[in-house]
Coordinates of N, CA and C in Angstrom, one line a residue:
M1 N 85.9 115.0 115.9 CA 86.1 114.8 114.5 C 86.8 113.4 114.2
K2 N 87.7 113.0 115.1 CA 88.3 111.7 114.9 C 87.3 110.6 114.9
H3 N 86.2 110.6 115.7 CA 85.2 109.6 115.7 C 84.4 109.6 114.4
I4 N 84.2 110.8 113.9 CA 83.4 111.0 112.6 C 84.3 110.4 111.5
L5 N 85.6 110.7 111.5 CA 86.4 110.1 110.5 C 86.5 108.6 110.6
A6 N 86.6 108.1 111.8 CA 86.6 106.6 111.9 C 85.4 106.0 111.4
G7 N 84.2 106.5 111.7 CA 83.0 106.0 111.2 C 82.9 106.0 109.7
I8 N 83.3 107.2 109.1 CA 83.3 107.3 107.7 C 84.3 106.3 107.0
A9 N 85.4 106.2 107.6 CA 86.5 105.3 107.1 C 86.0 103.9 107.0
L10 N 85.4 103.4 108.1 CA 84.9 102.0 108.1 C 83.7 101.8 107.1
V11 N 82.8 102.7 107.1 CA 81.6 102.6 106.3 C 82.0 102.7 104.8
T12 N 82.9 103.7 104.5 CA 83.3 103.9 103.1 C 84.1 102.7 102.6
F13 N 85.0 102.2 103.4 CA 85.8 101.0 103.0 C 84.9 99.8 102.8
A14 N 84.1 99.5 103.8 CA 83.2 98.3 103.7 C 82.3 98.4 102.5
E15 N 81.7 99.6 102.3 CA 80.7 99.7 101.2 C 81.4 99.7 99.8
D16 N 82.6 100.3 99.8 CA 83.3 100.4 98.5 C 84.3 99.3 98.2
A17 N 84.4 98.3 99.1 CA 85.3 97.2 98.9 C 84.8 96.4 97.7
P18 N 85.7 95.8 97.0 CA 85.2 95.2 95.7 C 84.0 94.2 96.0
A19 N 83.0 94.4 95.2 CA 81.8 93.5 95.3 C 82.2 92.1 94.8
Q20 N 82.4 91.2 95.7 CA 82.7 89.8 95.4 C 81.9 88.9 96.1
T21 N 81.9 87.6 95.8 CA 81.1 86.7 96.4 C 81.7 86.2 97.7
S22 N 83.0 86.4 98.0 CA 83.6 85.9 99.2 C 84.6 86.9 99.7
L23 N 84.9 86.8 101.0 CA 85.9 87.7 101.6 C 87.2 87.6 100.9
E24 N 87.6 86.3 100.6 CA 88.9 86.1 99.9 C 88.9 86.7 98.5
A25 N 87.8 86.7 97.8 CA 87.8 87.3 96.5 C 87.9 88.8 96.5
G26 N 87.2 89.4 97.5 CA 87.3 90.8 97.7 C 88.7 91.3 98.1
F27 N 89.3 90.5 99.0 CA 90.7 90.9 99.4 C 91.6 90.7 98.2
N28 N 91.5 89.6 97.5 CA 92.4 89.4 96.3 C 92.2 90.5 95.3
A29 N 91.0 91.0 95.1 CA 90.8 92.1 94.2 C 91.6 93.4 94.6
L30 N 91.8 93.6 95.9 CA 92.6 94.7 96.3 C 94.1 94.4 96.3
D31 N 94.4 93.2 96.5 CA 95.9 92.7 96.6 C 96.4 92.5 95.2
Q32 N 96.7 93.6 94.5 CA 97.1 93.5 93.1 C 98.3 92.7 92.8
D33 N 99.3 92.6 93.7 CA 100.5 91.9 93.4 C 100.4 90.5 94.1
S34 N 99.3 90.1 94.6 CA 99.1 88.8 95.2 C 100.1 88.3 96.2
D35 N 100.6 89.3 97.0 CA 101.6 88.9 98.1 C 100.9 88.6 99.4
G36 N 99.6 88.7 99.5 CA 98.9 88.4 100.7 C 98.7 89.6 101.6
N37 N 99.1 90.8 101.1 CA 98.9 92.0 101.9 C 98.4 93.1 100.9
V38 N 97.6 94.0 101.4 CA 97.2 95.2 100.6 C 98.1 96.4 101.0
S39 N 99.0 96.8 100.2 CA 99.8 97.9 100.6 C 99.0 99.2 100.4
I40 N 99.6 100.3 101.0 CA 98.9 101.6 100.8 C 98.8 102.0 99.4
R41 N 99.8 101.6 98.6 CA 99.8 102.0 97.2 C 98.7 101.2 96.5
E42 N 98.5 100.0 96.8 CA 97.4 99.2 96.2 C 96.0 99.8 96.6
Y43 N 95.9 100.1 97.9 CA 94.7 100.7 98.4 C 94.4 102.1 97.7
L44 N 95.4 102.9 97.6 CA 95.2 104.2 97.0 C 94.9 104.1 95.5
G45 N 95.5 103.1 94.8 CA 95.1 102.9 93.4 C 93.7 102.5 93.3
Y46 N 93.2 101.6 94.2 CA 91.8 101.2 94.1 C 90.9 102.5 94.4
R47 N 91.2 103.3 95.4 CA 90.4 104.4 95.7 C 90.5 105.5 94.6
L48 N 91.6 105.6 93.9 CA 91.6 106.6 92.8 C 90.6 106.1 91.7
G49 N 90.4 104.9 91.6 CA 89.4 104.4 90.7 C 88.0 104.9 91.1
Q50 N 87.8 104.9 92.4 CA 86.6 105.4 93.0 C 86.4 106.9 92.7
L51 N 87.5 107.6 92.8 CA 87.5 109.1 92.5 C 87.0 109.3 91.0
A52 N 87.6 108.5 90.1 CA 87.2 108.7 88.7 C 85.7 108.4 88.5
R53 N 85.2 107.4 89.2 CA 83.7 107.1 89.0 C 82.8 108.1 89.7
A54 N 83.3 108.7 90.8 CA 82.5 109.7 91.5 C 82.5 111.1 90.9
D55 N 83.5 111.4 90.1 CA 83.7 112.7 89.5 C 82.8 112.9 88.3
A56 N 81.6 113.3 88.7 CA 80.5 113.3 87.7 C 80.8 114.3 86.5
D57 N 81.4 115.4 86.8 CA 81.7 116.4 85.8 C 83.0 116.2 85.1
G58 N 83.8 115.2 85.6 CA 85.1 114.8 84.9 C 86.2 115.9 85.0
D59 N 86.1 116.7 86.0 CA 87.2 117.8 86.1 C 88.4 117.3 87.0
G60 N 88.4 116.1 87.5 CA 89.5 115.6 88.3 C 89.4 115.9 89.7
S61 N 88.4 116.6 90.2 CA 88.2 116.9 91.6 C 86.7 116.5 92.0
L62 N 86.5 116.4 93.3 CA 85.2 116.2 93.7 C 84.6 117.4 94.4
T63 N 83.4 117.7 94.1 CA 82.7 118.8 94.8 C 82.2 118.1 96.1
A64 N 81.7 118.9 97.0 CA 81.2 118.4 98.3 C 80.1 117.4 98.0
E65 N 79.2 117.7 97.0 CA 78.1 116.8 96.7 C 78.7 115.4 96.0
E66 N 79.6 115.5 95.2 CA 80.2 114.3 94.6 C 80.9 113.5 95.7
F67 N 81.6 114.2 96.6 CA 82.2 113.4 97.7 C 81.2 112.8 98.6
R68 N 80.1 113.5 98.9 CA 79.0 112.9 99.7 C 78.5 111.6 99.0
G69 N 78.4 111.6 97.7 CA 78.0 110.5 96.9 C 78.9 109.3 97.1
T70 N 80.1 109.5 97.5 CA 81.0 108.3 97.7 C 80.8 107.7 99.0
Q71 N 80.1 108.4 99.9 CA 79.9 107.9 101.2 C 78.5 107.1 101.3
R72 N 78.4 106.2 102.2 CA 77.2 105.4 102.3 C 76.5 105.6 103.6
Q73 N 75.2 105.6 103.6 CA 74.3 105.6 104.7 C 74.8 106.6 105.8
G74 N 75.1 106.1 107.0 CA 75.4 107.0 108.1 C 76.6 107.9 107.8
A75 N 77.6 107.5 107.0 CA 78.8 108.3 106.7 C 78.4 109.5 105.9
A76 N 77.4 109.4 105.1 CA 77.0 110.6 104.2 C 76.6 111.8 105.1
N77 N 76.0 111.5 106.2 CA 75.6 112.6 107.1 C 76.7 113.5 107.6
N78 N 77.9 112.9 107.7 CA 79.1 113.6 108.2 C 80.1 114.0 107.1
A79 N 79.7 113.7 105.9 CA 80.6 113.9 104.8 C 81.0 115.4 104.6
A80 N 80.1 116.3 104.9 CA 80.5 117.8 104.8 C 81.6 118.1 105.7
A81 N 81.6 117.6 107.0 CA 82.7 118.0 107.9 C 84.0 117.4 107.5
V82 N 83.9 116.1 107.0 CA 85.1 115.5 106.5 C 85.7 116.2 105.3
F83 N 84.8 116.5 104.4 CA 85.2 117.3 103.2 C 85.9 118.5 103.5
R84 N 85.4 119.3 104.5 CA 86.0 120.6 104.9 C 87.4 120.3 105.5
S85 N 87.5 119.2 106.2 CA 88.8 118.9 106.9 C 89.9 118.6 105.9
F86 N 89.5 118.0 104.8 CA 90.5 117.6 103.8 C 90.6 118.5 102.6
D87 N 89.8 119.5 102.5 CA 89.9 120.5 101.5 C 90.9 121.6 101.9
R88 N 92.1 121.2 101.9 CA 93.2 122.0 102.4 C 93.3 123.4 101.9
D89 N 93.1 123.5 100.6 CA 93.2 124.9 100.0 C 91.9 125.6 100.0
E90 N 90.9 125.0 100.6 CA 89.6 125.7 100.8 C 89.0 126.2 99.5
D91 N 89.1 125.5 98.4 CA 88.6 125.9 97.2 C 87.2 125.3 96.9
G92 N 86.7 124.6 97.8 CA 85.4 123.9 97.6 C 85.4 122.7 96.8
L93 N 86.7 122.2 96.5 CA 86.9 121.0 95.8 C 87.8 120.1 96.5
L94 N 87.7 118.8 96.3 CA 88.6 117.8 96.9 C 89.4 117.3 95.6
G95 N 90.6 117.9 95.4 CA 91.4 117.5 94.3 C 92.0 116.2 94.5
R96 N 92.7 115.7 93.5 CA 93.4 114.4 93.6 C 94.3 114.2 94.8
N97 N 95.1 115.2 95.0 CA 96.1 115.1 96.2 C 95.3 115.1 97.5
E98 N 94.3 115.9 97.6 CA 93.5 116.0 98.8 C 92.8 114.6 99.0
F99 N 92.3 114.1 97.9 CA 91.6 112.8 98.0 C 92.6 111.7 98.4
I100 N 93.8 111.7 97.9 CA 94.8 110.8 98.3 C 95.2 111.0 99.8
L101 N 95.3 112.2 100.3 CA 95.6 112.4 101.7 C 94.5 111.9 102.6
F102 N 93.2 112.1 102.2 CA 92.1 111.5 102.9 C 92.2 110.0 103.0
N103 N 92.4 109.4 101.9 CA 92.5 107.9 101.9 C 93.7 107.3 102.5
A104 N 94.8 108.1 102.4 CA 96.0 107.6 103.2 C 95.8 107.7 104.7
Y105 N 95.1 108.7 105.1 CA 94.7 108.9 106.5 C 93.8 107.7 106.9
V106 N 92.8 107.4 106.1 CA 91.9 106.3 106.4 C 92.7 105.0 106.5
F107 N 93.6 104.7 105.6 CA 94.3 103.5 105.6 C 95.2 103.4 106.8
R108 N 96.0 104.4 107.1 CA 96.9 104.4 108.2 C 96.3 104.4 109.6
T109 N 95.2 105.1 109.7 CA 94.5 105.3 111.0 C 93.5 104.3 111.3
H110 N 92.8 103.8 110.3 CA 91.6 103.0 110.6 C 91.6 101.6 110.0
L111 N 92.4 101.4 109.0 CA 92.4 100.1 108.4 C 93.6 99.2 108.8
D112 N 94.8 99.8 108.7 CA 96.0 99.1 109.1 C 96.2 99.0 110.6
Q113 N 95.5 98.1 111.2 CA 95.4 98.1 112.7 C 96.8 97.8 113.4
D114 N 97.6 97.0 112.8 CA 98.9 96.7 113.4 C 100.0 97.6 112.9
E115 N 99.7 98.6 112.1 CA 100.6 99.7 111.7 C 101.8 99.2 111.0
N116 N 101.7 98.2 110.2 CA 102.8 97.6 109.4 C 102.8 98.0 108.0
D117 N 102.0 99.0 107.6 CA 101.9 99.6 106.3 C 101.3 98.5 105.3
A118 N 100.6 97.6 105.8 CA 99.9 96.6 104.9 C 98.6 96.2 105.6
L119 N 97.6 96.0 104.8 CA 96.3 95.5 105.3 C 96.3 94.0 105.1
T120 N 96.3 93.3 106.2 CA 96.3 91.8 106.1 C 94.9 91.3 105.9
F121 N 94.8 90.1 105.5 CA 93.5 89.5 105.3 C 92.7 89.5 106.6
E122 N 93.3 89.3 107.7 CA 92.6 89.3 109.0 C 92.1 90.7 109.3
E123 N 92.8 91.7 109.1 CA 92.3 93.1 109.3 C 91.1 93.3 108.3
Y124 N 91.3 92.9 107.1 CA 90.2 93.1 106.1 C 88.9 92.3 106.6
R125 N 89.1 91.1 107.0 CA 88.0 90.3 107.5 C 87.2 91.0 108.7
Q126 N 88.0 91.6 109.6 CA 87.4 92.2 110.8 C 86.6 93.5 110.3
I127 N 87.2 94.2 109.4 CA 86.5 95.4 108.9 C 85.2 95.1 108.2
M128 N 85.3 94.1 107.4 CA 84.1 93.6 106.6 C 83.0 93.1 107.6
Q129 N 83.4 92.4 108.6 CA 82.4 91.9 109.6 C 81.8 93.1 110.4
R130 N 82.5 94.2 110.6 CA 81.9 95.3 111.4 C 80.8 96.0 110.6
R131 N 80.8 95.9 109.3 CA 79.8 96.6 108.4 C 78.5 95.9 108.6
R132 N 78.4 94.7 109.1 CA 77.1 94.0 109.2 C 76.4 94.4 110.4

């Protein structure tokens, strides 16, 4: 499961990263306070925007199908397993808190490589290059 999550994390982040013309512009879109690092708070804020866009029925939660729609290409194939892992109350929905837990896991386990609670531009650059 850890390898599935890692693959989904990288594909999801790379595909959902702000669509910009340069790496610097994409990173700067995530770095809301312009301090040169993307904190987990900034990352989760960005991802909550993704939750709102993916929530087709507007109920504040994602169904398995809505969650699958947030994943791209190869990651979508494993979305059901990831969805089940983070649907802690097993209600068939990924609520706001479960979505935050999923994305906090992604940030801490797969994005913040030096474990300093901040995504640096170098980490961001490496992630974006892996998507190619």
